């Protein structure tokens, strides 16, 4: 690399980062986010909020299967998915992304959006490997807090027979004496729509 | 299988050039909330359509479309609060609880379904007319659903 090329790269890097810091609404513009929801109006509202925060590259998918296919064609940074969708749910998508050998992005941050606030459903989402859960009705503040959490506070990534996803212990506890759940075996099989993919 | 634990990946922070939280300017969240409110104006007619469809289904006798009505109520539950109808959203939660897991053709109190659908219409059409009464109505819907589920 010549000195001129190095300077060009350095200038481009500075401009990118300066632009990120200076702009009132462009801080997150470099991120590519995929929204997965069967409900078109909900996707419209999510897109409006994300655009309000300066995101420009926003993809949409109507269910888990389409999202999985979309992720195989384009490198997204974050997935925001609904929980309940008629054909393939957010949990199913999460399982496929985290554990399928065909997954294009096993470690991609996943934010789950749901109107279901029951404890068992939230725990199921956590155990499927979602990074953050946000409940409807959404506000821009709540959404950006979750986005900031996956960007600023990434967690260690665990791959075990029982679980694949961000570490579920948000705080390291050196005195932990509980069960070693990561050693438990569980069966995982690709769902039909993943099996059928090339 | 021995668990593999990879360290936290800070790729996204590097991509945006630092801490996302530190970059958020005062007023930016309000601007995004304003963008949401603006977009919500375009979504309200679709909430009203789902509401009308819910009422039609709930008034059918015999009532035999709990799955379809659940789908409408679930959509309303998710959207109502973001479209300025928080109380409609709370009543839709009651409808969802009542119909969650109920298969088409299963026995269900059709009159309760209709009552909740009517309460949803009321919460959408006159959300500010008598807030205390509407709160009582919401509580009554949830109580009736709890009782129906307990049977």
Coordinates of N, CA and C in Angstrom, one line a residue, chain A residues 60-181:
Chain A
X60 N -36.6 -6.3 5.2 CA -37.9 -6.8 5.8 C -38.1 -8.2 5.4
X61 N -38.7 -9.0 6.3 CA -39.1 -10.4 5.9 C -40.4 -10.7 6.7
X62 N -41.2 -11.5 6.1 CA -42.5 -11.7 6.7 C -42.6 -12.9 7.6
X63 N -41.5 -13.7 7.6 CA -41.5 -14.8 8.6 C -40.0 -15.4 8.7
X64 N -39.9 -16.3 9.6 CA -38.5 -16.8 9.9 C -37.9 -17.4 8.6
X65 N -38.6 -18.1 7.9 CA -38.0 -18.8 6.7 C -37.5 -17.7 5.7
X66 N -38.3 -16.7 5.4 CA -37.8 -15.7 4.5 C -36.7 -14.9 5.1
X67 N -36.7 -14.7 6.4 CA -35.6 -14.0 7.0 C -34.3 -14.8 6.9
X68 N -34.4 -16.1 7.1 CA -33.2 -17.0 7.0 C -32.6 -16.9 5.6
X69 N -33.5 -17.0 4.6 CA -33.1 -16.9 3.2 C -32.4 -15.5 2.9
X70 N -33.0 -14.5 3.4 CA -32.5 -13.1 3.2 C -31.1 -13.0 3.8
X71 N -31.0 -13.6 5.0 CA -29.7 -13.5 5.7 C -28.6 -14.2 4.9
X72 N -29.0 -15.2 4.1 CA -28.0 -15.9 3.3 C -27.6 -15.1 2.1
X73 N -28.3 -14.1 1.8 CA -28.0 -13.3 0.6 C -27.3 -12.0 0.9
X74 N -27.5 -11.5 2.2 CA -27.0 -10.2 2.5 C -26.5 -10.2 4.0
X75 N -25.3 -9.6 4.2 CA -24.8 -9.6 5.6 C -25.4 -8.5 6.5
X76 N -26.4 -8.9 7.2 CA -27.0 -7.9 8.2 C -26.2 -7.9 9.5
X77 N -26.4 -6.8 10.2 CA -25.7 -6.7 11.5 C -26.6 -7.1 12.7
X78 N -27.9 -6.9 12.6 CA -28.8 -7.1 13.7 C -30.2 -7.6 13.1
X79 N -30.8 -8.6 13.8 CA -32.1 -9.0 13.4 C -33.1 -8.6 14.5
X80 N -34.2 -8.0 14.1 CA -35.3 -7.6 15.0 C -36.5 -8.5 14.6
X81 N -36.9 -9.4 15.4 CA -37.9 -10.3 15.0 C -39.1 -10.4 15.9
X82 N -40.3 -10.5 15.4 CA -41.5 -10.8 16.1 C -41.4 -12.2 16.7
X83 N -42.1 -12.4 17.8 CA -42.2 -13.8 18.3 C -43.2 -14.7 17.6
X84 N -44.4 -14.2 17.6 CA -45.5 -15.0 17.0 C -45.8 -14.7 15.6
X85 N -45.5 -15.6 14.7 CA -45.8 -15.5 13.3 C -46.4 -16.8 12.8
X86 N -47.3 -16.7 11.9 CA -48.1 -17.9 11.6 C -47.3 -19.1 11.1
X87 N -46.4 -18.8 10.1 CA -45.7 -20.0 9.5 C -44.4 -20.4 10.3
X88 N -43.5 -19.5 10.5 CA -42.3 -19.9 11.3 C -42.0 -18.8 12.3
X89 N -42.0 -19.1 13.5 CA -41.9 -18.1 14.6 C -40.5 -17.5 14.8
X90 N -40.5 -16.5 15.6 CA -39.2 -15.9 15.9 C -38.3 -16.8 16.7
X91 N -38.9 -17.7 17.5 CA -38.1 -18.7 18.2 C -37.5 -19.7 17.2
X92 N -38.3 -20.1 16.3 CA -37.8 -21.1 15.3 C -36.7 -20.5 14.5
X93 N -36.8 -19.2 14.1 CA -35.8 -18.5 13.4 C -34.5 -18.4 14.2
X94 N -34.7 -18.1 15.5 CA -33.5 -18.0 16.4 C -32.8 -19.3 16.5
X95 N -33.5 -20.4 16.7 CA -32.9 -21.8 16.7 C -32.2 -22.0 15.5
X96 N -32.8 -21.7 14.3 CA -32.2 -22.0 13.0 C -30.9 -21.2 12.9
X97 N -30.9 -20.0 13.2 CA -29.8 -19.1 13.1 C -28.6 -19.6 14.0
X98 N -29.0 -19.9 15.2 CA -27.9 -20.2 16.2 C -27.3 -21.6 16.0
X99 N -28.2 -22.6 15.5 CA -27.7 -24.0 15.6 C -27.7 -24.7 14.3
X100 N -28.3 -24.2 13.3 CA -28.2 -24.9 12.0 C -26.9 -24.8 11.4
X101 N -26.4 -25.9 10.8 CA -25.1 -25.9 10.1 C -25.2 -25.0 8.8
X102 N -26.5 -24.7 8.4 CA -26.7 -23.9 7.2 C -26.8 -22.4 7.6
X103 N -26.7 -22.1 8.9 CA -26.9 -20.7 9.3 C -25.9 -19.8 8.7
X104 N -26.3 -18.7 8.1 CA -25.3 -17.7 7.6 C -24.7 -16.8 8.6
X105 N -25.4 -16.8 9.8 CA -24.9 -15.8 10.8 C -25.2 -16.3 12.2
X106 N -24.5 -17.3 12.7 CA -24.9 -17.9 14.0 C -24.8 -17.0 15.2
X107 N -23.9 -16.0 15.1 CA -23.7 -15.1 16.2 C -24.4 -13.7 16.1
X108 N -25.2 -13.5 15.1 CA -25.8 -12.2 14.8 C -26.7 -11.8 16.0
X109 N -26.6 -10.6 16.5 CA -27.5 -10.2 17.6 C -29.0 -10.2 17.2
X110 N -29.8 -10.8 18.0 CA -31.2 -10.9 17.7 C -32.0 -10.2 18.8
X111 N -32.9 -9.3 18.4 CA -33.8 -8.6 19.4 C -35.2 -9.1 19.1
X112 N -35.8 -9.7 20.1 CA -37.1 -10.3 19.9 C -38.2 -9.3 20.4
X113 N -39.2 -9.0 19.5 CA -40.2 -8.1 19.8 C -41.5 -8.9 20.1
X114 N -42.1 -8.7 21.2 CA -43.3 -9.6 21.5 C -44.4 -8.9 22.3
X115 N -45.6 -9.2 22.1 CA -46.7 -8.8 22.9 C -46.9 -9.7 24.1
X116 N -46.2 -10.9 24.0 CA -46.4 -11.9 25.0 C -45.4 -11.6 26.2
X117 N -45.9 -11.3 27.3 CA -45.0 -11.0 28.4 C -44.9 -12.1 29.5
X118 N -45.6 -13.2 29.2 CA -45.6 -14.3 30.1 C -44.1 -14.8 30.3
X119 N -43.8 -15.1 31.6 CA -42.5 -15.5 32.0 C -42.0 -16.7 31.1
X120 N -42.9 -17.7 30.9 CA -42.4 -18.9 30.2 C -42.0 -18.6 28.8
X121 N -42.7 -17.6 28.2 CA -42.4 -17.3 26.8 C -41.1 -16.5 26.7
X122 N -40.9 -15.6 27.7 CA -39.6 -14.9 27.7 C -38.4 -15.8 28.0
X123 N -38.6 -16.8 28.8 CA -37.5 -17.7 29.1 C -37.3 -18.6 27.9
X124 N -38.3 -19.0 27.2 CA -38.2 -19.8 26.0 C -37.3 -19.0 24.9
X125 N -37.6 -17.7 24.9 CA -36.9 -16.8 23.9 C -35.4 -16.8 24.3
X126 N -35.2 -16.6 25.6 CA -33.8 -16.5 26.1 C -33.0 -17.8 25.8
X127 N -33.7 -18.9 26.1 CA -33.1 -20.2 25.9 C -32.9 -20.6 24.4
X128 N -33.6 -19.9 23.5 CA -33.4 -20.1 22.1 C -32.2 -19.3 21.6
X129 N -31.7 -18.3 22.4 CA -30.5 -17.6 22.1 C -30.7 -16.2 21.6
X130 N -31.9 -15.6 22.0 CA -32.1 -14.2 21.7 C -31.2 -13.3 22.6
X131 N -30.8 -12.2 22.1 CA -29.9 -11.3 22.9 C -30.8 -10.4 23.8
X132 N -31.8 -9.8 23.2 CA -32.7 -8.9 24.0 C -34.1 -9.2 23.7
X133 N -35.0 -8.9 24.6 CA -36.4 -9.0 24.4 C -37.0 -7.7 24.7
X134 N -37.9 -7.2 23.8 CA -38.6 -6.0 24.0 C -40.1 -6.2 23.8
X135 N -40.9 -5.7 24.7 CA -42.3 -5.9 24.7 C -43.1 -4.8 24.0
X136 N -44.2 -5.2 23.3 CA -45.1 -4.2 22.7 C -46.0 -3.7 23.8
X137 N -46.5 -2.5 23.7 CA -46.2 -1.5 22.6 C -44.8 -0.9 22.8
X138 N -44.2 -0.8 21.6 CA -42.8 -0.3 21.6 C -42.7 1.2 21.6
X139 N -41.7 1.7 22.2 CA -41.4 3.1 22.0 C -40.0 3.3 21.4
X140 N -39.7 4.4 20.8 CA -38.4 4.6 20.2 C -37.3 4.5 21.3
X141 N -37.6 5.0 22.5 CA -36.6 4.9 23.6 C -36.3 3.4 23.9
X142 N -37.3 2.6 24.0 CA -37.1 1.2 24.4 C -36.3 0.5 23.3
X143 N -36.7 0.8 22.0 CA -36.0 0.1 20.9 C -34.5 0.5 20.9
X144 N -34.2 1.8 21.0 CA -32.8 2.2 20.9 C -32.0 1.7 22.1
X145 N -32.7 1.6 23.3 CA -32.0 1.0 24.4 C -31.5 -0.4 24.1
X146 N -32.4 -1.2 23.5 CA -32.0 -2.6 23.1 C -30.9 -2.6 22.1
X147 N -31.0 -1.7 21.1 CA -30.0 -1.6 20.1 C -28.6 -1.2 20.7
X148 N -28.7 -0.3 21.6 CA -27.4 0.1 22.3 C -26.9 -1.0 23.1
X149 N -27.8 -1.8 23.7 CA -27.3 -3.0 24.5 C -26.6 -4.0 23.7
X150 N -27.1 -4.3 22.5 CA -26.4 -5.3 21.7 C -25.1 -4.7 21.1
X151 N -25.0 -3.4 20.9 CA -23.8 -2.8 20.4 C -22.8 -2.6 21.5
X152 N -23.2 -2.0 22.6 CA -22.3 -1.6 23.6 C -21.9 -2.6 24.6
X153 N -22.9 -3.5 24.9 CA -22.6 -4.6 25.9 C -22.8 -6.0 25.3
X154 N -21.9 -6.3 24.3 CA -22.0 -7.6 23.7 C -21.6 -8.6 24.8
X155 N -22.3 -9.8 24.8 CA -21.9 -10.8 25.8 C -21.1 -11.9 25.1
X156 N -20.4 -12.7 25.9 CA -19.7 -13.8 25.4 C -20.7 -14.8 24.7
X157 N -20.2 -15.5 23.7 CA -21.0 -16.4 22.9 C -20.7 -17.8 23.3
X158 N -21.8 -18.5 23.7 CA -21.7 -19.9 24.2 C -22.1 -20.9 23.1
X159 N -21.3 -21.9 22.8 CA -21.7 -23.0 22.0 C -21.6 -24.3 22.7
X160 N -22.7 -24.9 23.1 CA -22.7 -26.1 23.8 C -23.8 -27.0 23.3
X161 N -23.8 -28.3 23.7 CA -24.8 -29.2 23.3 C -26.2 -28.7 23.7
X162 N -26.3 -28.1 24.8 CA -27.6 -27.7 25.3 C -28.0 -26.3 24.9
X163 N -27.1 -25.4 24.6 CA -27.4 -24.0 24.3 C -26.4 -23.4 23.3
X164 N -26.9 -22.6 22.4 CA -26.1 -21.8 21.5 C -26.6 -20.4 21.6
X165 N -25.8 -19.4 22.0 CA -26.3 -18.1 22.0 C -25.5 -17.2 22.9
X166 N -25.9 -16.0 23.1 CA -25.2 -15.1 24.0 C -25.3 -15.7 25.5
X167 N -24.2 -15.5 26.2 CA -24.1 -16.0 27.6 C -25.4 -15.5 28.3
X168 N -26.1 -16.4 29.0 CA -27.3 -16.0 29.7 C -27.0 -15.4 31.0
X169 N -25.8 -15.5 31.5 CA -25.4 -14.8 32.7 C -24.9 -13.4 32.4
X170 N -25.7 -12.4 32.7 CA -25.3 -11.1 32.3 C -24.2 -10.6 33.2
X171 N -24.1 -11.1 34.4 CA -23.0 -10.8 35.3 C -22.2 -12.0 35.7
X172 N -20.9 -11.9 35.5 CA -20.1 -13.0 35.9 C -20.1 -13.2 37.4
X173 N -20.3 -14.4 37.9 CA -20.3 -14.7 39.3 C -19.3 -15.7 39.7
X174 N -18.1 -15.3 40.2 CA -17.1 -16.2 40.5 C -17.4 -17.3 41.5
X175 N -18.5 -17.0 42.3 CA -18.9 -17.9 43.3 C -20.1 -18.8 42.9
X176 N -20.4 -18.8 41.6 CA -21.5 -19.6 41.2 C -21.4 -21.0 41.6
X177 N -22.4 -21.6 42.2 CA -22.4 -23.0 42.6 C -23.6 -23.7 42.1
X178 N -24.3 -23.1 41.2 CA -25.5 -23.8 40.6 C -25.2 -24.9 39.7
X179 N -26.3 -25.4 39.0 CA -26.1 -26.5 38.1 C -25.3 -26.1 36.8
X180 N -24.5 -27.0 36.3 CA -23.8 -26.7 35.1 C -24.7 -27.1 33.9
X181 N -25.6 -26.1 33.5 CA -26.6 -26.4 32.5 C -26.0 -26.6 31.1

